[in-house]
């Protein structure tokens, strides 16, 4: 069955530190990849997405992600985090092979210390 | 365009009762998906409706059901509630042109 894993359950960083959150998926075929963010008390919001083309995708709020097909990975990065980036981050994948069901990773909680 | 709306936002029920949650998708979106979010299990896919038909279904018992109306609004129903059904239930509508899901704020269900 298809699955999405995220490397870290909880990441704690100081402001201005660089961020990289890992995401790996388990299935082949054509995939669409997403990162969603859930700020405390708010609903899930789309950060960025990859469908095709340039594997380096830029999203909102200075986030970017790189799709590495050979590694089945779609890691999220930000060069310098802010306290306001404290949130839970979810990687999600859809695949032509699985009827375009969204499969979400378990999430990574990011805490940024001021 | 208005976002995805869900009603009610909060619900408290007791074991054995049933509950109906409602979701209105973004105008023009024909696909509606439902998820259960809990601290222990994360986001789990319940089902997806497209043009009034259930297109995909997750691994949940038959107590969880849904439907979609001709205006794309969707409802999900949970019968014979159990304590473990306490969760945030999220609805998402999908932009068919970009295959991107947009989420509503959720309905927080507490089962006592």
mmCIF file of C-alpha atoms in Angstrom:
data_model
loop_
_atom_site.group_PDB
_atom_site.id
_atom_site.type_symbol
_atom_site.label_atom_id
_atom_site.label_comp_id
_atom_site.label_asym_id
_atom_site.label_seq_id
_atom_site.Cartn_x
_atom_site.Cartn_y
_atom_site.Cartn_z
ATOM 1 C CA UNK A 1 0.000 0.000 0.000
ATOM 2 C CA UNK A 2 1.108 3.504 -0.603
ATOM 3 C CA UNK A 3 2.561 5.368 2.350
ATOM 4 C CA UNK A 4 4.232 8.632 3.165
ATOM 5 C CA UNK A 5 6.828 8.974 5.891
ATOM 6 C CA UNK A 6 8.209 12.070 7.519
ATOM 7 C CA UNK A 7 11.560 11.764 9.167
ATOM 8 C CA UNK A 8 11.011 13.794 12.289
ATOM 9 C CA UNK A 9 8.114 13.876 14.691
ATOM 10 C CA UNK A 10 9.173 17.098 16.422
ATOM 11 C CA UNK A 11 11.839 19.598 15.410
ATOM 12 C CA UNK A 12 12.965 22.428 17.652
ATOM 13 C CA UNK A 13 14.955 25.301 16.177
ATOM 14 C CA UNK A 14 16.028 28.776 17.147
ATOM 15 C CA UNK A 15 15.008 31.730 15.039
ATOM 16 C CA UNK A 16 17.231 32.245 11.970
ATOM 17 C CA UNK A 17 18.236 28.589 11.877
ATOM 18 C CA UNK A 18 17.846 26.696 8.615
ATOM 19 C CA UNK A 19 15.124 24.104 8.267
ATOM 20 C CA UNK A 20 14.857 20.872 6.359
ATOM 21 C CA UNK A 21 11.953 18.488 6.882
ATOM 22 C CA UNK A 22 12.143 15.128 5.222
ATOM 23 C CA UNK A 23 9.373 13.383 3.314
ATOM 24 C CA UNK A 24 9.535 10.053 1.522
ATOM 25 C CA UNK A 25 6.824 8.165 -0.301
ATOM 26 C CA UNK A 26 6.629 4.517 -1.126
ATOM 27 C CA UNK A 27 5.120 4.164 -4.557
ATOM 28 C CA UNK A 28 6.013 4.701 -8.146
ATOM 29 C CA UNK A 29 4.172 5.991 -11.109
ATOM 30 C CA UNK A 30 3.395 9.605 -11.697
ATOM 31 C CA UNK A 31 3.031 11.441 -8.407
ATOM 32 C CA UNK A 32 1.897 14.857 -7.323
ATOM 33 C CA UNK A 33 3.495 16.121 -4.148
ATOM 34 C CA UNK A 34 2.324 18.652 -1.608
ATOM 35 C CA UNK A 35 3.320 20.260 1.630
ATOM 36 C CA UNK A 36 0.598 21.577 3.899
ATOM 37 C CA UNK A 37 0.981 23.594 7.085
ATOM 38 C CA UNK A 38 -1.323 23.794 10.071
ATOM 39 C CA UNK A 39 -0.664 26.755 12.354
ATOM 40 C CA UNK A 40 -1.932 26.473 15.927
ATOM 41 C CA UNK A 41 -5.690 26.820 15.937
ATOM 42 C CA UNK A 42 -5.918 27.215 12.175
ATOM 43 C CA UNK A 43 -6.860 24.919 9.351
ATOM 44 C CA UNK A 44 -4.560 23.199 6.892
ATOM 45 C CA UNK A 45 -3.109 25.470 4.253
ATOM 46 C CA UNK A 46 -1.190 24.624 1.111
ATOM 47 C CA UNK A 47 2.473 25.667 1.275
ATOM 48 C CA UNK A 48 3.605 24.400 -2.099
ATOM 49 C CA UNK A 49 3.063 21.653 -4.619
ATOM 50 C CA UNK A 50 4.916 19.798 -7.338
ATOM 51 C CA UNK A 51 3.247 18.321 -10.402
ATOM 52 C CA UNK A 52 5.956 18.341 -13.057
ATOM 53 C CA UNK A 53 8.822 20.393 -14.434
ATOM 54 C CA UNK A 54 11.519 22.017 -12.309
ATOM 55 C CA UNK A 55 12.014 19.728 -9.294
ATOM 56 C CA UNK A 56 12.803 22.715 -7.088
ATOM 57 C CA UNK A 57 9.503 24.265 -6.127
ATOM 58 C CA UNK A 58 9.045 27.562 -4.354
ATOM 59 C CA UNK A 59 6.047 28.143 -2.123
ATOM 60 C CA UNK A 60 4.682 30.778 0.157
ATOM 61 C CA UNK A 61 6.480 32.375 3.102
ATOM 62 C CA UNK A 62 9.961 31.564 1.795
ATOM 63 C CA UNK A 63 9.534 27.797 1.764
ATOM 64 C CA UNK A 64 10.839 25.594 -1.003
ATOM 65 C CA UNK A 65 10.960 21.858 -1.662
ATOM 66 C CA UNK A 66 13.004 19.623 -3.876
ATOM 67 C CA UNK A 67 11.647 16.541 -5.598
ATOM 68 C CA UNK A 68 14.271 13.833 -6.001
ATOM 69 C CA UNK A 69 12.623 11.064 -7.987
ATOM 70 C CA UNK A 70 15.433 8.558 -7.499
ATOM 71 C CA UNK A 71 15.120 8.895 -3.741
ATOM 72 C CA UNK A 72 11.301 9.100 -3.657
ATOM 73 C CA UNK A 73 11.748 12.233 -1.597
ATOM 74 C CA UNK A 74 10.238 15.685 -1.395
ATOM 75 C CA UNK A 75 12.022 17.552 1.373
ATOM 76 C CA UNK A 76 10.865 20.937 2.599
ATOM 77 C CA UNK A 77 13.417 23.674 3.266
ATOM 78 C CA UNK A 78 13.618 27.222 4.539
ATOM 79 C CA UNK A 79 16.921 29.072 4.917
ATOM 80 C CA UNK A 80 15.945 31.056 8.002
ATOM 81 C CA UNK A 81 12.956 30.217 10.176
ATOM 82 C CA UNK A 82 10.906 32.649 12.206
ATOM 83 C CA UNK A 83 8.918 32.189 15.387
ATOM 84 C CA UNK A 84 5.765 32.470 13.274
ATOM 85 C CA UNK A 85 6.738 29.274 11.418
ATOM 86 C CA UNK A 86 5.838 27.279 14.518
ATOM 87 C CA UNK A 87 3.265 24.833 13.176
ATOM 88 C CA UNK A 88 2.692 21.267 12.082
ATOM 89 C CA UNK A 89 3.821 20.370 8.588
ATOM 90 C CA UNK A 90 2.319 17.594 6.505
ATOM 91 C CA UNK A 91 3.642 16.054 3.348
ATOM 92 C CA UNK A 92 1.034 14.558 1.007
ATOM 93 C CA UNK A 93 1.142 12.570 -2.186
ATOM 94 C CA UNK A 94 -1.319 11.635 -4.877
ATOM 95 C CA UNK A 95 -0.617 9.093 -7.566
ATOM 96 C CA UNK A 96 -2.233 8.129 -10.827
ATOM 97 C CA UNK A 97 -1.834 4.529 -9.704
ATOM 98 C CA UNK A 98 -4.070 5.035 -6.693
ATOM 99 C CA UNK A 99 -6.988 7.011 -8.010
ATOM 100 C CA UNK A 100 -5.537 10.326 -6.933
ATOM 101 C CA UNK A 101 -6.244 9.638 -3.259
ATOM 102 C CA UNK A 102 -4.375 12.037 -1.039
ATOM 103 C CA UNK A 103 -2.122 10.152 1.358
ATOM 104 C CA UNK A 104 -0.708 12.264 4.141
ATOM 105 C CA UNK A 105 2.396 11.742 6.174
ATOM 106 C CA UNK A 106 2.115 11.706 9.974
ATOM 107 C CA UNK A 107 3.245 15.305 10.243
ATOM 108 C CA UNK A 108 6.243 17.061 11.760
ATOM 109 C CA UNK A 109 5.753 19.517 14.540
ATOM 110 C CA UNK A 110 8.097 22.494 14.267
ATOM 111 C CA UNK A 111 8.749 24.654 17.292
ATOM 112 C CA UNK A 112 10.784 27.813 16.702
ATOM 113 C CA UNK A 113 12.214 29.409 19.799
ATOM 114 C CA UNK A 114 12.435 33.217 19.845
ATOM 115 C CA UNK B 1 -14.159 32.761 -3.830
ATOM 116 C CA UNK B 2 -15.294 31.693 -0.413
ATOM 117 C CA UNK B 3 -13.332 28.874 1.164
ATOM 118 C CA UNK B 4 -14.497 25.480 2.282
ATOM 119 C CA UNK B 5 -16.995 25.786 5.101
ATOM 120 C CA UNK B 6 -17.922 23.164 7.651
ATOM 121 C CA UNK B 7 -20.747 23.087 10.136
ATOM 122 C CA UNK B 8 -20.957 22.792 12.999
ATOM 123 C CA UNK B 9 -17.517 23.717 14.234
ATOM 124 C CA UNK B 10 -17.897 21.886 17.533
ATOM 125 C CA UNK B 11 -20.048 18.989 18.626
ATOM 126 C CA UNK B 12 -20.391 17.052 21.840
ATOM 127 C CA UNK B 13 -22.187 13.726 21.718
ATOM 128 C CA UNK B 14 -22.469 10.659 23.898
ATOM 129 C CA UNK B 15 -21.632 7.094 23.052
ATOM 130 C CA UNK B 16 -24.229 5.357 20.919
ATOM 131 C CA UNK B 17 -25.579 8.523 19.361
ATOM 132 C CA UNK B 18 -25.193 9.427 15.739
ATOM 133 C CA UNK B 19 -23.919 12.635 14.190
ATOM 134 C CA UNK B 20 -24.086 14.393 10.833
ATOM 135 C CA UNK B 21 -21.433 16.839 9.694
ATOM 136 C CA UNK B 22 -21.781 19.177 6.750
ATOM 137 C CA UNK B 23 -19.320 20.571 4.241
ATOM 138 C CA UNK B 24 -19.740 23.166 1.523
ATOM 139 C CA UNK B 25 -16.913 23.097 -1.028
ATOM 140 C CA UNK B 26 -15.405 26.005 -2.888
ATOM 141 C CA UNK B 27 -17.669 27.051 -5.715
ATOM 142 C CA UNK B 28 -16.916 25.032 -8.835
ATOM 143 C CA UNK B 29 -15.178 22.196 -7.018
ATOM 144 C CA UNK B 30 -16.932 18.902 -7.623
ATOM 145 C CA UNK B 31 -14.790 16.653 -5.470
ATOM 146 C CA UNK B 32 -15.127 16.582 -1.696
ATOM 147 C CA UNK B 33 -12.965 14.473 0.593
ATOM 148 C CA UNK B 34 -13.278 13.783 4.291
ATOM 149 C CA UNK B 35 -10.488 13.115 6.765
ATOM 150 C CA UNK B 36 -10.249 12.250 10.421
ATOM 151 C CA UNK B 37 -7.434 13.919 12.315
ATOM 152 C CA UNK B 38 -6.328 12.666 15.716
ATOM 153 C CA UNK B 39 -3.094 13.216 17.656
ATOM 154 C CA UNK B 40 -2.249 9.527 17.542
ATOM 155 C CA UNK B 41 -3.215 8.607 13.973
ATOM 156 C CA UNK B 42 -2.658 11.861 12.133
ATOM 157 C CA UNK B 43 -4.742 12.565 9.035
ATOM 158 C CA UNK B 44 -6.635 9.543 7.832
ATOM 159 C CA UNK B 45 -8.654 9.494 4.647
ATOM 160 C CA UNK B 46 -12.311 8.604 5.088
ATOM 161 C CA UNK B 47 -13.851 8.925 1.635
ATOM 162 C CA UNK B 48 -14.122 11.071 -1.447
ATOM 163 C CA UNK B 49 -17.208 12.071 -3.382
ATOM 164 C CA UNK B 50 -17.324 13.321 -6.927
ATOM 165 C CA UNK B 51 -20.518 14.257 -8.723
ATOM 166 C CA UNK B 52 -22.667 12.635 -6.028
ATOM 167 C CA UNK B 53 -20.807 9.324 -6.218
ATOM 168 C CA UNK B 54 -18.373 7.878 -3.736
ATOM 169 C CA UNK B 55 -15.175 7.567 -5.729
ATOM 170 C CA UNK B 56 -12.745 6.402 -3.073
ATOM 171 C CA UNK B 57 -13.009 5.018 0.425
ATOM 172 C CA UNK B 58 -10.535 4.694 3.241
ATOM 173 C CA UNK B 59 -10.258 1.976 5.811
ATOM 174 C CA UNK B 60 -13.014 2.936 8.227
ATOM 175 C CA UNK B 61 -15.949 0.832 9.493
ATOM 176 C CA UNK B 62 -19.375 1.059 7.933
ATOM 177 C CA UNK B 63 -20.542 3.315 10.770
ATOM 178 C CA UNK B 64 -18.909 6.093 8.794
ATOM 179 C CA UNK B 65 -20.860 7.075 5.724
ATOM 180 C CA UNK B 66 -21.302 10.060 3.514
ATOM 181 C CA UNK B 67 -23.146 11.525 0.625
ATOM 182 C CA UNK B 68 -22.917 14.371 -1.806
ATOM 183 C CA UNK B 69 -25.695 16.479 -3.177
ATOM 184 C CA UNK B 70 -26.174 17.884 -6.659
ATOM 185 C CA UNK B 71 -24.765 21.249 -5.543
ATOM 186 C CA UNK B 72 -21.566 19.424 -4.411
ATOM 187 C CA UNK B 73 -22.285 19.984 -0.729
ATOM 188 C CA UNK B 74 -21.446 16.898 1.263
ATOM 189 C CA UNK B 75 -22.440 15.355 4.546
ATOM 190 C CA UNK B 76 -20.816 12.640 6.566
ATOM 191 C CA UNK B 77 -22.608 10.572 9.144
ATOM 192 C CA UNK B 78 -21.231 8.557 12.000
ATOM 193 C CA UNK B 79 -23.633 6.158 13.689
ATOM 194 C CA UNK B 80 -23.321 4.437 17.045
ATOM 195 C CA UNK B 81 -20.597 6.779 18.215
ATOM 196 C CA UNK B 82 -17.658 5.397 20.148
ATOM 197 C CA UNK B 83 -15.222 7.245 22.407
ATOM 198 C CA UNK B 84 -12.505 6.688 19.805
ATOM 199 C CA UNK B 85 -14.457 8.705 17.254
ATOM 200 C CA UNK B 86 -13.490 11.883 19.070
ATOM 201 C CA UNK B 87 -11.444 13.774 16.510
ATOM 202 C CA UNK B 88 -11.228 16.736 14.200
ATOM 203 C CA UNK B 89 -13.090 15.923 11.000
ATOM 204 C CA UNK B 90 -11.772 17.800 8.005
ATOM 205 C CA UNK B 91 -13.410 18.341 4.691
ATOM 206 C CA UNK B 92 -11.459 19.297 1.594
ATOM 207 C CA UNK B 93 -12.569 20.241 -1.872
ATOM 208 C CA UNK B 94 -10.381 19.647 -4.877
ATOM 209 C CA UNK B 95 -9.727 21.980 -7.750
ATOM 210 C CA UNK B 96 -10.140 19.643 -10.692
ATOM 211 C CA UNK B 97 -7.829 21.728 -12.875
ATOM 212 C CA UNK B 98 -4.868 21.684 -10.489
ATOM 213 C CA UNK B 99 -5.591 18.573 -8.366
ATOM 214 C CA UNK B 100 -5.033 20.694 -5.274
ATOM 215 C CA UNK B 101 -7.072 20.199 -2.128
ATOM 216 C CA UNK B 102 -8.313 23.092 -0.049
ATOM 217 C CA UNK B 103 -9.292 22.346 3.513
ATOM 218 C CA UNK B 104 -12.048 23.647 5.715
ATOM 219 C CA UNK B 105 -11.570 24.536 9.379
ATOM 220 C CA UNK B 106 -12.919 21.205 10.563
ATOM 221 C CA UNK B 107 -15.569 20.013 12.960
ATOM 222 C CA UNK B 108 -14.285 18.995 16.355
ATOM 223 C CA UNK B 109 -16.313 16.076 17.619
ATOM 224 C CA UNK B 110 -16.098 15.031 21.239
ATOM 225 C CA UNK B 111 -17.747 11.780 22.273
ATOM 226 C CA UNK B 112 -18.405 11.395 25.997
#
